[in-house]
Amino acid sequence: MGYQFALITYFFSNVKETFDRIIPLFKEDGFLPLQKRLESWLGNKGTLNRTILLVVMPLILLEVIRFWQWKYSEGEIPLYFSLFDPSSNWAFLLDVINHILAYLMYLMLAIIVWFVLGLTNIIASLKTDSLLKIDVFHADGMGGLKPVQSFMLMVVSNYFIIIALAIITFISPRSIVSYETLFLLFLLFLGVYLFFVTMGTTKALMDRAVGVELDG
């Protein structure tokens, strides 16, 4: 959870600075529309809240379903359900703490998913930005887009680590593959797709710039 918090803080502290480094690639005031998109995305609480619901609600629903299955069937109480049938005050307190920490982890995971989705959308929009001029002779070998690409690679690689750690928390001798694990695997594959979207965008921009230079 500390890792998630540190990443979120780092992401929000560096995203604007990263895009400011590609300002020289834009004609005249061409960076202003991109800047407005960035500000609109970072300030859009509606999409953030919807992402939190889409990520957290399935996990809550799975726990509720599992609780009702136990409630109306015979057998040993599942892990973390002593909250509803505590054997002692200490067991009750421990389960309360476990649930608070778990849902804080889900909340921060949802914020990271929202960040990756929004960042990918911003980068993908560069493909159709007519005011962006890639410098094929730039020293970074990426036409000047190296800061954005490096930042996205760092974001996505840490996203994969966060998802992998979340999957590990749901693996137990009782259930190696659970519905939670499958849901998190879906988020993992979503990250893979977004990674290729980003790489495809930067490659398309470079190819277009090279074509312009050859035609010129």
Coordinates of N, CA and C in Angstrom, one line a residue:
M1 N 0.8 -1.2 0.0 CA 0.0 0.0 0.0 C 0.9 1.3 0.0
G2 N 2.0 1.2 0.7 CA 2.9 2.3 0.7 C 3.5 2.5 -0.6
Y3 N 3.8 1.4 -1.3 CA 4.3 1.5 -2.7 C 3.3 2.2 -3.6
Q4 N 2.0 1.8 -3.5 CA 1.0 2.4 -4.3 C 0.9 3.9 -4.0
F5 N 0.9 4.3 -2.8 CA 0.9 5.8 -2.4 C 2.1 6.5 -3.0
A6 N 3.3 5.9 -2.9 CA 4.5 6.6 -3.4 C 4.4 6.8 -4.9
L7 N 3.9 5.7 -5.6 CA 3.7 5.8 -7.1 C 2.7 6.9 -7.5
I8 N 1.6 6.9 -6.8 CA 0.6 7.9 -7.1 C 1.1 9.3 -7.0
T9 N 1.8 9.6 -5.9 CA 2.4 10.9 -5.6 C 3.4 11.2 -6.7
Y10 N 4.3 10.3 -7.1 CA 5.3 10.5 -8.1 C 4.6 10.8 -9.4
F11 N 3.6 10.0 -9.8 CA 2.9 10.2 -11.1 C 2.4 11.6 -11.2
F12 N 1.6 12.1 -10.2 CA 1.0 13.4 -10.2 C 2.0 14.5 -10.1
S13 N 3.1 14.3 -9.5 CA 4.1 15.3 -9.4 C 4.9 15.5 -10.6
N14 N 5.0 14.5 -11.5 CA 5.8 14.6 -12.7 C 5.2 14.6 -14.0
V15 N 3.8 14.4 -14.1 CA 3.2 14.3 -15.4 C 3.2 15.6 -16.1
K16 N 3.0 16.7 -15.5 CA 3.0 18.0 -16.2 C 4.4 18.4 -16.6
E17 N 5.3 18.1 -15.7 CA 6.7 18.4 -16.0 C 7.2 17.6 -17.2
T18 N 6.8 16.4 -17.3 CA 7.2 15.5 -18.5 C 6.6 16.1 -19.8
F19 N 5.4 16.5 -19.8 CA 4.8 17.0 -21.1 C 5.4 18.4 -21.4
D20 N 5.8 19.1 -20.4 CA 6.4 20.5 -20.6 C 7.7 20.3 -21.4
R21 N 8.3 19.2 -21.3 CA 9.6 19.0 -22.0 C 9.5 18.8 -23.5
I22 N 8.3 18.5 -23.9 CA 8.1 18.4 -25.4 C 7.4 19.7 -26.0
I23 N 7.4 20.7 -25.2 CA 6.8 22.0 -25.8 C 7.5 22.4 -27.0
P24 N 8.9 22.3 -27.1 CA 9.6 22.8 -28.4 C 9.1 22.1 -29.6
L25 N 8.5 20.9 -29.5 CA 8.0 20.2 -30.7 C 6.8 20.8 -31.3
F26 N 6.1 21.7 -30.6 CA 4.8 22.2 -31.1 C 5.0 23.6 -31.8
K27 N 4.3 23.8 -32.9 CA 4.3 25.0 -33.6 C 3.6 26.1 -32.8
E28 N 4.3 27.3 -32.7 CA 3.7 28.5 -32.1 C 3.1 28.1 -30.7
D29 N 1.8 28.3 -30.6 CA 1.1 28.0 -29.3 C 0.4 26.7 -29.4
G30 N 0.9 25.8 -30.2 CA 0.3 24.5 -30.4 C 0.2 23.6 -29.2
F31 N 1.0 23.9 -28.1 CA 1.0 23.1 -26.9 C -0.2 23.4 -26.1
L32 N -0.9 24.6 -26.2 CA -2.0 25.0 -25.4 C -3.1 24.0 -25.4
P33 N -3.6 23.5 -26.6 CA -4.7 22.5 -26.6 C -4.3 21.2 -25.8
L34 N -3.1 20.8 -25.9 CA -2.6 19.6 -25.1 C -2.6 19.9 -23.6
Q35 N -2.2 21.1 -23.3 CA -2.1 21.5 -21.9 C -3.5 21.6 -21.3
K36 N -4.5 22.0 -22.1 CA -5.9 22.1 -21.6 C -6.5 20.6 -21.4
R37 N -6.1 19.7 -22.4 CA -6.5 18.3 -22.2 C -5.9 17.7 -20.9
L38 N -4.7 18.0 -20.7 CA -4.0 17.5 -19.5 C -4.8 18.0 -18.2
E39 N -5.0 19.3 -18.2 CA -5.7 19.9 -17.0 C -7.1 19.4 -16.9
S40 N -7.8 19.2 -18.0 CA -9.2 18.7 -18.0 C -9.2 17.3 -17.4
W41 N -8.2 16.5 -17.9 CA -8.1 15.1 -17.4 C -7.8 15.0 -15.9
L42 N -6.8 15.7 -15.5 CA -6.4 15.7 -14.1 C -7.4 16.2 -13.2
G43 N -8.2 17.2 -13.7 CA -9.3 17.8 -12.8 C -10.6 17.1 -12.9
N44 N -10.7 16.1 -13.7 CA -12.0 15.5 -14.0 C -12.3 14.4 -12.9
K45 N -13.0 14.8 -11.9 CA -13.4 13.9 -10.8 C -14.4 12.9 -11.2
G46 N -15.2 13.2 -12.2 CA -16.3 12.3 -12.7 C -15.7 11.0 -13.2
T47 N -14.7 11.1 -14.1 CA -14.1 9.9 -14.7 C -13.3 9.1 -13.6
L48 N -12.7 9.8 -12.7 CA -12.0 9.2 -11.6 C -13.0 8.4 -10.7
N49 N -14.1 9.0 -10.3 CA -15.1 8.3 -9.5 C -15.7 7.1 -10.2
R50 N -15.9 7.2 -11.5 CA -16.4 6.0 -12.3 C -15.4 4.9 -12.4
T51 N -14.1 5.3 -12.5 CA -13.1 4.2 -12.5 C -13.0 3.5 -11.2
I52 N -13.1 4.3 -10.1 CA -13.1 3.7 -8.8 C -14.2 2.7 -8.6
L53 N -15.4 3.1 -9.1 CA -16.6 2.2 -9.0 C -16.4 1.0 -9.8
L54 N -15.8 1.1 -11.0 CA -15.7 -0.1 -11.9 C -14.6 -1.0 -11.3
V55 N -13.6 -0.5 -10.6 CA -12.6 -1.4 -10.1 C -12.9 -1.9 -8.7
V56 N -13.5 -1.1 -7.9 CA -13.8 -1.5 -6.5 C -15.1 -2.3 -6.4
M57 N -16.1 -1.9 -7.1 CA -17.4 -2.6 -6.9 C -17.4 -4.1 -7.2
P58 N -16.7 -4.6 -8.3 CA -16.7 -6.0 -8.5 C -16.0 -6.8 -7.4
L59 N -15.0 -6.2 -6.8 CA -14.4 -6.9 -5.6 C -15.3 -6.9 -4.4
I60 N -16.0 -5.8 -4.2 CA -17.0 -5.8 -3.1 C -18.1 -6.8 -3.3
L61 N -18.6 -6.9 -4.6 CA -19.7 -7.8 -5.0 C -19.3 -9.2 -4.7
L62 N -18.0 -9.6 -5.1 CA -17.5 -10.9 -4.9 C -17.5 -11.3 -3.5
E63 N -17.1 -10.3 -2.6 CA -17.0 -10.6 -1.2 C -18.4 -10.8 -0.6
V64 N -19.4 -10.0 -1.1 CA -20.8 -10.1 -0.6 C -21.4 -11.4 -1.0
I65 N -21.1 -11.8 -2.2 CA -21.6 -13.1 -2.7 C -21.0 -14.3 -1.9
R66 N -19.7 -14.2 -1.6 CA -19.1 -15.2 -0.9 C -19.6 -15.3 0.6
F67 N -20.0 -14.1 1.1 CA -20.5 -14.1 2.5 C -21.9 -14.7 2.5
W68 N -22.7 -14.4 1.6 CA -24.1 -15.0 1.6 C -24.0 -16.5 1.3
Q69 N -23.1 -17.0 0.5 CA -22.9 -18.4 0.3 C -22.6 -19.1 1.6
W70 N -21.7 -18.5 2.4 CA -21.3 -19.0 3.7 C -22.5 -19.0 4.6
K71 N -23.2 -17.8 4.6 CA -24.3 -17.6 5.6 C -25.4 -18.6 5.5
Y72 N -25.7 -19.1 4.3 CA -26.8 -20.0 4.1 C -26.3 -21.4 3.7
S73 N -25.1 -21.7 4.1 CA -24.6 -23.1 3.9 C -23.8 -23.5 5.2
E74 N -23.6 -24.8 5.3 CA -22.8 -25.2 6.5 C -21.4 -25.3 6.1
G75 N -20.6 -25.2 7.1 CA -19.1 -25.4 6.9 C -18.3 -24.4 7.7
E76 N -17.0 -24.5 7.6 CA -16.1 -23.6 8.4 C -16.2 -22.2 7.8
I77 N -16.2 -21.2 8.7 CA -16.3 -19.8 8.4 C -15.1 -19.4 7.5
P78 N -15.3 -18.8 6.3 CA -14.2 -18.4 5.4 C -13.3 -17.4 6.1
L79 N -12.1 -17.2 5.5 CA -11.2 -16.2 6.0 C -11.8 -14.8 6.0
Y80 N -11.5 -14.0 7.0 CA -11.9 -12.6 7.1 C -13.4 -12.4 7.3
F81 N -14.2 -13.5 7.5 CA -15.6 -13.4 7.8 C -15.9 -13.5 9.3
S82 N -14.9 -13.6 10.1 CA -15.1 -13.6 11.5 C -15.6 -12.2 12.0
L83 N -15.5 -11.3 11.0 CA -16.0 -9.9 11.3 C -17.5 -10.0 11.6
F84 N -18.2 -11.0 11.0 CA -19.7 -11.1 11.2 C -20.0 -12.2 12.3
D85 N -19.0 -12.9 12.7 CA -19.2 -14.0 13.7 C -17.9 -14.0 14.5
P86 N -17.5 -13.0 15.2 CA -16.2 -12.9 15.9 C -16.1 -13.9 17.0
S87 N -14.9 -14.5 17.1 CA -14.6 -15.4 18.2 C -14.1 -14.7 19.4
S88 N -13.7 -13.4 19.2 CA -13.2 -12.6 20.3 C -13.1 -11.2 19.8
N89 N -13.0 -10.2 20.7 CA -12.9 -8.8 20.3 C -11.6 -8.6 19.5
W90 N -10.6 -9.3 19.8 CA -9.3 -9.2 19.0 C -9.5 -9.6 17.5
A91 N -10.2 -10.7 17.4 CA -10.5 -11.2 16.0 C -11.3 -10.2 15.2
F92 N -12.3 -9.6 15.9 CA -13.2 -8.6 15.3 C -12.3 -7.4 14.9
L93 N -11.5 -6.9 15.8 CA -10.6 -5.7 15.5 C -9.6 -6.0 14.3
L94 N -9.1 -7.2 14.3 CA -8.1 -7.6 13.3 C -8.8 -7.6 11.9
D95 N -10.0 -8.1 11.8 CA -10.8 -8.2 10.6 C -11.2 -6.8 10.1
V96 N -11.5 -5.9 11.0 CA -11.8 -4.5 10.7 C -10.6 -3.8 10.0
I97 N -9.5 -4.0 10.7 CA -8.2 -3.4 10.1 C -7.9 -4.0 8.8
N98 N -8.1 -5.4 8.6 CA -7.8 -6.0 7.3 C -8.7 -5.5 6.2
H99 N -10.0 -5.3 6.5 CA -10.9 -4.7 5.5 C -10.5 -3.3 5.2
I100 N -10.2 -2.5 6.2 CA -9.9 -1.1 5.9 C -8.6 -1.0 5.0
L101 N -7.6 -1.8 5.3 CA -6.4 -1.8 4.5 C -6.6 -2.3 3.1
A102 N -7.4 -3.4 3.0 CA -7.7 -4.0 1.7 C -8.4 -3.0 0.8
Y103 N -9.4 -2.3 1.3 CA -10.2 -1.4 0.5 C -9.4 -0.1 0.2
L104 N -8.5 0.3 1.0 CA -7.6 1.4 0.7 C -6.7 1.0 -0.4
M105 N -6.2 -0.3 -0.4 CA -5.4 -0.8 -1.5 C -6.2 -0.8 -2.8
Y106 N -7.5 -1.2 -2.8 CA -8.3 -1.2 -4.0 C -8.5 0.2 -4.5
L107 N -8.7 1.1 -3.6 CA -8.9 2.5 -4.0 C -7.7 3.1 -4.7
M108 N -6.6 2.8 -4.1 CA -5.3 3.3 -4.8 C -5.1 2.6 -6.1
L109 N -5.4 1.3 -6.2 CA -5.3 0.6 -7.4 C -6.2 1.2 -8.5
A110 N -7.4 1.6 -8.1 CA -8.3 2.3 -9.0 C -7.8 3.6 -9.5
I111 N -7.1 4.4 -8.6 CA -6.6 5.6 -9.0 C -5.4 5.4 -10.0
I112 N -4.6 4.4 -9.8 CA -3.5 4.1 -10.8 C -4.1 3.6 -12.1
V113 N -5.2 2.8 -12.1 CA -5.8 2.4 -13.4 C -6.3 3.7 -14.1
W114 N -7.0 4.6 -13.4 CA -7.5 5.8 -14.0 C -6.3 6.6 -14.6
F115 N -5.2 6.7 -13.9 CA -4.1 7.5 -14.3 C -3.5 6.9 -15.6
V116 N -3.4 5.5 -15.7 CA -2.8 4.9 -16.9 C -3.8 5.1 -18.1
L117 N -5.1 4.9 -17.8 CA -6.0 5.1 -18.9 C -6.0 6.5 -19.5
G118 N -6.0 7.5 -18.6 CA -5.9 8.9 -19.0 C -4.7 9.3 -19.7
L119 N -3.5 8.8 -19.2 CA -2.2 9.1 -19.8 C -2.2 8.5 -21.2
T120 N -2.6 7.3 -21.3 CA -2.7 6.6 -22.6 C -3.5 7.4 -23.6
N121 N -4.7 7.9 -23.2 CA -5.5 8.7 -24.0 C -4.9 10.0 -24.5
I122 N -4.2 10.6 -23.6 CA -3.5 11.9 -23.9 C -2.4 11.6 -24.9
I123 N -1.6 10.5 -24.7 CA -0.5 10.2 -25.7 C -1.1 9.8 -27.0
A124 N -2.2 9.0 -27.0 CA -2.8 8.6 -28.3 C -3.3 9.8 -29.1
S125 N -3.7 10.9 -28.4 CA -4.3 12.1 -29.1 C -3.2 12.8 -29.8
L126 N -1.9 12.6 -29.5 CA -0.8 13.2 -30.2 C -0.7 12.8 -31.7
K127 N -1.2 11.6 -31.9 CA -1.2 11.0 -33.3 C -1.9 11.9 -34.3
T128 N -3.0 12.5 -33.9 CA -3.8 13.4 -34.8 C -3.6 14.9 -34.5
D129 N -2.5 15.2 -33.8 CA -2.2 16.6 -33.5 C -1.4 17.2 -34.6
S130 N -2.1 18.1 -35.4 CA -1.4 18.7 -36.6 C -0.3 19.7 -36.2
L131 N -0.4 20.2 -35.0 CA 0.6 21.2 -34.5 C 1.9 20.6 -33.9
L132 N 1.9 19.3 -33.9 CA 3.1 18.6 -33.3 C 4.0 18.3 -34.5
K133 N 5.3 18.7 -34.4 CA 6.3 18.5 -35.4 C 7.4 17.7 -34.8
I134 N 7.5 16.4 -35.2 CA 8.6 15.5 -34.7 C 9.9 15.9 -35.3
D135 N 10.9 16.0 -34.5 CA 12.3 16.3 -35.0 C 13.0 14.9 -35.2
V136 N 13.1 14.5 -36.4 CA 13.7 13.1 -36.7 C 15.2 13.1 -36.4
F137 N 15.8 14.3 -36.3 CA 17.2 14.4 -36.0 C 17.5 14.7 -34.5
H138 N 16.5 14.6 -33.7 CA 16.6 14.9 -32.3 C 17.6 13.9 -31.6
A139 N 18.4 14.4 -30.7 CA 19.4 13.6 -30.1 C 18.9 12.4 -29.3
D140 N 17.6 12.4 -28.9 CA 17.1 11.3 -28.1 C 16.7 10.1 -28.9
G141 N 16.7 10.2 -30.2 CA 16.4 9.1 -31.1 C 14.9 8.8 -31.2
M142 N 14.1 9.6 -30.6 CA 12.7 9.4 -30.6 C 12.0 10.7 -31.1
G143 N 12.7 11.5 -31.8 CA 12.0 12.7 -32.3 C 11.7 13.8 -31.3
G144 N 12.2 13.6 -30.1 CA 11.9 14.6 -29.0 C 10.9 14.0 -28.1
L145 N 10.3 12.9 -28.3 CA 9.2 12.3 -27.5 C 9.8 11.4 -26.4
K146 N 11.1 11.3 -26.3 CA 11.7 10.4 -25.3 C 11.2 10.6 -23.9
P147 N 11.0 11.9 -23.4 CA 10.6 12.1 -22.0 C 9.2 11.5 -21.8
V148 N 8.3 11.6 -22.8 CA 6.9 11.1 -22.6 C 6.9 9.6 -22.7
Q149 N 7.7 9.0 -23.6 CA 7.8 7.6 -23.8 C 8.4 6.9 -22.5
S150 N 9.5 7.5 -22.0 CA 10.1 7.0 -20.8 C 9.2 7.0 -19.6
F151 N 8.5 8.2 -19.5 CA 7.5 8.3 -18.4 C 6.4 7.2 -18.5
M152 N 5.9 7.0 -19.7 CA 4.8 6.0 -19.8 C 5.4 4.6 -19.6
L153 N 6.6 4.3 -20.0 CA 7.2 3.0 -19.7 C 7.3 2.8 -18.2
M154 N 7.7 3.8 -17.5 CA 7.9 3.7 -16.1 C 6.5 3.5 -15.4
V155 N 5.5 4.3 -15.8 CA 4.2 4.1 -15.3 C 3.6 2.7 -15.5
V156 N 3.7 2.2 -16.7 CA 3.1 0.9 -17.1 C 3.9 -0.2 -16.4
S157 N 5.2 -0.1 -16.3 CA 6.0 -1.2 -15.6 C 5.6 -1.3 -14.1
N158 N 5.5 -0.1 -13.5 CA 5.0 -0.1 -12.1 C 3.6 -0.6 -12.0
Y159 N 2.8 -0.3 -12.9 CA 1.4 -0.7 -13.0 C 1.4 -2.3 -13.0
F160 N 2.2 -2.9 -13.8 CA 2.3 -4.3 -13.8 C 2.7 -4.9 -12.5
I161 N 3.7 -4.2 -11.8 CA 4.2 -4.7 -10.5 C 3.0 -4.6 -9.5
I162 N 2.3 -3.5 -9.5 CA 1.2 -3.4 -8.6 C 0.1 -4.4 -8.8
I163 N -0.2 -4.7 -10.0 CA -1.2 -5.8 -10.3 C -0.7 -7.1 -9.9
A164 N 0.6 -7.4 -10.1 CA 1.1 -8.7 -9.7 C 1.1 -8.9 -8.2
L165 N 1.4 -7.8 -7.5 CA 1.4 -7.9 -6.0 C 0.0 -8.1 -5.5
A166 N -1.0 -7.4 -6.2 CA -2.4 -7.6 -5.8 C -2.9 -9.1 -6.1
I167 N -2.4 -9.6 -7.2 CA -2.8 -11.0 -7.5 C -2.2 -12.0 -6.4
I168 N -1.0 -11.7 -6.0 CA -0.4 -12.6 -5.0 C -1.2 -12.6 -3.7
T169 N -1.8 -11.5 -3.3 CA -2.5 -11.4 -2.1 C -3.8 -12.3 -2.1
F170 N -4.3 -12.7 -3.3 CA -5.5 -13.5 -3.4 C -5.1 -15.0 -3.6
I171 N -3.9 -15.3 -3.7 CA -3.5 -16.7 -3.9 C -3.3 -17.3 -2.5
S172 N -3.9 -18.4 -2.3 CA -3.8 -19.1 -1.0 C -3.9 -20.6 -1.3
P173 N -3.6 -21.5 -0.3 CA -3.7 -22.9 -0.5 C -5.2 -23.3 -0.8
R174 N -6.1 -22.6 -0.3 CA -7.5 -22.9 -0.6 C -7.9 -22.6 -2.0
S175 N -7.4 -21.5 -2.6 CA -7.8 -21.1 -3.9 C -6.7 -20.4 -4.6
I176 N -6.0 -21.1 -5.5 CA -5.0 -20.6 -6.3 C -5.5 -19.6 -7.3
V177 N -6.6 -20.0 -8.0 CA -7.3 -19.1 -8.9 C -8.7 -18.8 -8.4
S178 N -8.9 -17.5 -8.2 CA -10.2 -17.0 -7.7 C -10.8 -16.0 -8.7
Y179 N -12.0 -15.6 -8.5 CA -12.6 -14.6 -9.3 C -11.9 -13.3 -9.2
E180 N -11.4 -13.0 -8.0 CA -10.6 -11.7 -7.8 C -9.3 -11.8 -8.7
T181 N -8.7 -13.0 -8.7 CA -7.5 -13.1 -9.5 C -7.8 -12.9 -11.0
L182 N -8.9 -13.5 -11.5 CA -9.3 -13.3 -12.9 C -9.5 -11.9 -13.2
F183 N -10.2 -11.2 -12.3 CA -10.5 -9.7 -12.5 C -9.2 -8.9 -12.6
L184 N -8.2 -9.3 -11.7 CA -6.9 -8.6 -11.7 C -6.1 -8.9 -13.0
L185 N -6.3 -10.1 -13.4 CA -5.6 -10.5 -14.7 C -6.1 -9.7 -15.9
F186 N -7.5 -9.5 -15.8 CA -8.1 -8.6 -16.9 C -7.4 -7.2 -16.8
L187 N -7.2 -6.7 -15.6 CA -6.6 -5.4 -15.5 C -5.1 -5.4 -16.0
L188 N -4.5 -6.6 -15.8 CA -3.1 -6.7 -16.2 C -3.0 -6.7 -17.8
F189 N -3.9 -7.4 -18.4 CA -4.0 -7.5 -19.9 C -4.4 -6.1 -20.4
L190 N -5.2 -5.4 -19.7 CA -5.6 -4.0 -20.1 C -4.3 -3.2 -20.1
G191 N -3.4 -3.3 -19.2 CA -2.2 -2.6 -19.1 C -1.3 -2.9 -20.3
V192 N -1.3 -4.2 -20.7 CA -0.5 -4.7 -21.9 C -1.0 -4.0 -23.1
Y193 N -2.4 -3.9 -23.3 CA -3.0 -3.3 -24.4 C -2.6 -1.8 -24.5
L194 N -2.7 -1.1 -23.3 CA -2.4 0.3 -23.3 C -0.9 0.6 -23.6
F195 N -0.1 -0.3 -23.2 CA 1.4 -0.2 -23.5 C 1.6 -0.2 -25.0
F196 N 0.9 -1.2 -25.7 CA 1.1 -1.3 -27.1 C 0.5 -0.1 -27.8
V197 N -0.6 0.5 -27.3 CA -1.2 1.7 -27.9 C -0.2 2.8 -27.8
T198 N 0.5 3.0 -26.7 CA 1.5 4.0 -26.5 C 2.7 3.8 -27.5
M199 N 3.2 2.6 -27.5 CA 4.3 2.4 -28.4 C 3.9 2.5 -29.9
G200 N 2.7 2.2 -30.2 CA 2.2 2.3 -31.6 C 2.1 3.8 -31.9
T201 N 1.7 4.6 -31.0 CA 1.5 6.1 -31.2 C 2.9 6.7 -31.5
T202 N 3.9 6.4 -30.7 CA 5.2 7.0 -30.9 C 5.8 6.6 -32.2
K203 N 5.6 5.3 -32.5 CA 6.1 4.7 -33.8 C 5.5 5.4 -35.0
A204 N 4.1 5.6 -34.9 CA 3.4 6.2 -36.0 C 3.9 7.6 -36.2
L205 N 4.1 8.4 -35.1 CA 4.6 9.7 -35.2 C 6.0 9.8 -35.9
M206 N 6.8 8.9 -35.5 CA 8.2 8.9 -36.0 C 8.1 8.5 -37.5
D207 N 7.3 7.5 -37.9 CA 7.2 7.1 -39.3 C 6.6 8.3 -40.1
R208 N 5.7 9.0 -39.6 CA 5.1 10.1 -40.3 C 6.1 11.2 -40.5
A209 N 6.9 11.5 -39.5 CA 8.0 12.5 -39.6 C 9.0 12.1 -40.6
V210 N 9.4 10.9 -40.6 CA 10.4 10.4 -41.5 C 9.9 10.5 -42.9
G211 N 8.6 10.2 -43.1 CA 8.0 10.3 -44.4 C 8.0 11.7 -44.9
V212 N 7.7 12.7 -44.0 CA 7.7 14.1 -44.4 C 9.1 14.5 -44.8
E213 N 10.1 14.1 -44.1 CA 11.5 14.5 -44.4 C 11.9 13.9 -45.8
L214 N 11.5 12.6 -46.0 CA 11.8 12.0 -47.3 C 11.1 12.7 -48.5
D215 N 9.9 13.1 -48.3 CA 9.1 13.8 -49.3 C 9.7 15.2 -49.6
G216 N 10.2 15.8 -48.5 CA 10.7 17.1 -48.6 C 12.0 17.2 -49.3

